[in-house]
Structure formats: structure tokens, C-alpha cells
Tab-separated table of C-alpha atoms (C1' of nucleotides) in Angstrom:
chain	number	residue	atom	x	y	z
A	14	UNK	CA	81.881	37.122	79.652
A	15	UNK	CA	80.394	39.975	77.695
A	16	UNK	CA	77.481	39.986	80.033
A	17	UNK	CA	76.038	43.338	80.985
A	18	UNK	CA	76.462	44.551	84.534
A	19	UNK	CA	72.937	43.470	84.855
A	20	UNK	CA	73.704	39.797	84.273
A	21	UNK	CA	76.888	39.982	86.305
A	22	UNK	CA	75.007	41.380	89.253
A	23	UNK	CA	72.631	38.468	88.987
A	24	UNK	CA	75.587	36.099	89.080
A	25	UNK	CA	76.982	37.674	92.223
A	26	UNK	CA	73.682	37.860	94.040
A	27	UNK	CA	72.947	34.292	93.029
A	28	UNK	CA	76.197	33.266	94.728
A	29	UNK	CA	75.238	34.697	98.090
A	30	UNK	CA	74.669	31.782	100.499
A	31	UNK	CA	71.836	31.727	102.987
A	32	UNK	CA	72.501	33.500	106.248
A	33	UNK	CA	74.765	35.971	104.448
A	34	UNK	CA	74.206	39.370	102.908
A	35	UNK	CA	76.027	41.648	100.503
A	36	UNK	CA	75.878	45.381	99.926
A	37	UNK	CA	75.246	46.997	96.550
A	38	UNK	CA	78.641	48.654	96.647
A	39	UNK	CA	80.271	45.355	97.493
A	40	UNK	CA	78.732	43.654	94.497
A	41	UNK	CA	79.782	46.568	92.333
A	42	UNK	CA	83.284	46.210	93.767
A	43	UNK	CA	83.310	42.535	92.847
A	44	UNK	CA	82.531	43.632	89.325
A	45	UNK	CA	85.551	45.929	89.599
A	46	UNK	CA	83.235	48.910	89.337
A	47	UNK	CA	82.680	50.354	92.821
A	48	UNK	CA	80.839	53.308	91.270
A	49	UNK	CA	78.177	51.103	89.780
A	50	UNK	CA	76.497	50.615	93.122
A	51	UNK	CA	73.527	52.462	91.669
A	52	UNK	CA	73.490	50.243	88.623
A	53	UNK	CA	73.449	47.228	90.919
A	54	UNK	CA	70.474	48.598	92.788
A	55	UNK	CA	68.819	49.320	89.503
A	56	UNK	CA	69.445	45.754	88.379
A	57	UNK	CA	67.853	44.587	91.611
A	58	UNK	CA	64.813	46.563	90.635
A	59	UNK	CA	64.610	44.246	87.674
A	60	UNK	CA	65.346	41.293	89.954
A	61	UNK	CA	63.921	38.067	88.531
A	62	UNK	CA	62.028	35.782	90.961
A	63	UNK	CA	65.037	33.445	90.984
A	64	UNK	CA	67.246	36.127	92.423
A	65	UNK	CA	67.671	36.357	96.217
A	66	UNK	CA	67.562	40.149	96.123
A	67	UNK	CA	66.545	40.115	99.764
A	68	UNK	CA	70.145	39.193	100.609
A	69	UNK	CA	71.300	42.488	99.176
A	70	UNK	CA	71.309	45.407	101.593
A	71	UNK	CA	72.822	48.873	101.774
A	72	UNK	CA	76.336	49.552	102.963
A	73	UNK	CA	74.836	50.793	106.209
A	74	UNK	CA	73.256	47.404	106.779
A	75	UNK	CA	69.902	49.075	106.423
A	76	UNK	CA	67.397	48.317	103.728
A	77	UNK	CA	66.205	50.492	100.889
A	78	UNK	CA	62.587	51.296	100.255
A	79	UNK	CA	59.990	50.860	102.962
A	80	UNK	CA	57.886	48.869	100.556
A	81	UNK	CA	60.587	46.233	100.358
A	82	UNK	CA	61.870	46.765	103.876
A	83	UNK	CA	59.261	44.628	105.561
A	84	UNK	CA	59.508	41.932	102.914
A	85	UNK	CA	63.294	41.915	102.969
A	86	UNK	CA	63.233	41.844	106.752
A	87	UNK	CA	61.003	38.793	106.803
A	88	UNK	CA	63.095	37.015	104.200
A	89	UNK	CA	66.363	37.734	105.993
A	90	UNK	CA	64.978	36.701	109.358
A	91	UNK	CA	63.839	33.501	107.694
A	92	UNK	CA	67.449	32.996	106.577
A	93	UNK	CA	68.607	33.349	110.169
A	94	UNK	CA	69.619	36.993	110.071
A	95	UNK	CA	68.146	38.903	113.033
A	96	UNK	CA	67.366	42.595	112.747
A	97	UNK	CA	68.690	45.163	115.167
A	98	UNK	CA	66.293	47.514	116.971
A	99	UNK	CA	67.847	50.149	114.774
A	100	UNK	CA	66.056	48.631	111.826
A	101	UNK	CA	69.260	47.416	110.214
A	102	UNK	CA	71.167	44.145	110.281
A	103	UNK	CA	74.607	43.254	111.698
A	104	UNK	CA	76.150	43.197	108.251
A	105	UNK	CA	79.529	43.156	109.964
A	106	UNK	CA	78.661	39.644	111.030
A	107	UNK	CA	76.556	38.534	108.110
A	108	UNK	CA	78.301	40.228	105.208
A	109	UNK	CA	79.151	37.593	102.613
A	110	UNK	CA	82.806	37.025	101.716
A	111	UNK	CA	83.052	37.067	97.908
A	112	UNK	CA	85.089	34.099	96.715
A	113	UNK	CA	85.354	35.334	93.146
A	114	UNK	CA	83.888	32.079	91.936
A	115	UNK	CA	81.251	33.885	89.925
B	30	DC	C1'	70.877	60.069	69.929
B	31	DC	C1'	69.243	62.860	74.195
B	32	DA	C1'	66.903	63.045	78.510
B	33	DT	C1'	65.283	60.686	82.583
B	34	DT	C1'	65.436	57.294	86.033
B	35	DG	C1'	67.163	54.204	89.749
B	36	DA	C1'	66.220	48.933	95.542
B	37	DC	C1'	73.526	53.453	96.153
B	38	DG	C1'	77.624	55.522	98.293
B	39	DG	C1'	80.124	58.731	100.183
B	40	DA	C1'	81.096	63.622	101.161
B	41	DA	C1'	79.351	67.876	102.631
B	42	DC	C1'	76.609	70.834	105.566
C	16	DT	C1'	75.511	63.049	114.915
C	17	DG	C1'	71.839	63.386	111.460
C	18	DT	C1'	70.269	64.840	107.250
C	19	DT	C1'	70.975	66.493	102.520
C	20	DC	C1'	73.203	66.760	98.095
C	21	DC	C1'	76.077	65.377	94.387
C	22	DG	C1'	78.232	62.039	91.597
C	23	DC	C1'	78.410	57.716	89.058
C	24	DC	C1'	77.014	54.441	85.384
C	25	DA	C1'	73.955	51.719	82.789
C	26	DA	C1'	69.245	50.835	80.793
C	27	DT	C1'	64.857	52.510	79.090
C	28	DG	C1'	61.655	55.686	76.731
DNA sequence: CCATTGACGGAAC
DNA sequence: TGTTCCGCCAATG
């Protein structure tokens, strides 16, 4: 498992089921590196087309860049995750429970 | 090898 | 309560 954080992040994100979301810090925590939240986000920037990056949101339940906000919003709504009038999602309800099966 | 960047997180103001 | 700043780590140039 000498995969870079990069690859590990891909593994975690790829394990997120539909209708669920995970925060960058949560993924970093799964990797046992809660401070790598930024690295996770950076890995998402390199997100391959196979990666459901749209299921990854901020700890606040809000999205990141405006450019991706609308796209992410559409993708999440398509997954069955409604957006609050606040512009964020009820991550408390939709946050994915990591099973450590990565 | 050094400097910069980056789709974050939390603490400070 | 909202906004701003710093810190953190890895990858790229």
C-alpha cells in the first residue's frame, strides 16, 4: 500500500456510495492524516473522470469554488441529495460512514 | 533542491 | 455571528 495520498484519496472517494457525501477532512482522517485535508482537495483538483469528486464537499457542507459549485450541486441533486437554501447540503444526514474497506 | 500552489480546516479577530 | 488568517502536507515547476 505504498500508494501516494493521491491514490489513497481516489480509493476513498471511489468508495463513497450514491446519496452520500464525504468531507475533505474526513477523507484525510480516514487516511490517518487529518491535516492533509488540503492535499485531498488538491488531489480532487487532479480528479480523474472516474472519480465521483462531486460527492466530496467541505466540512461545512458547502461546496468549494463557484465554478464547480453549480456542477457539484447538479450532480448531488441527481444523486438524491437536496440543497439547502443556504447553498449547502445536510451533510449531517448525507455524510458517508467510512467502513474502512478501502 | 527550493519556491509556489492548492476543490481545506480550524482558530482568531 | 461572519469574515479573515494561518497552518498543514504533498505535488509540480
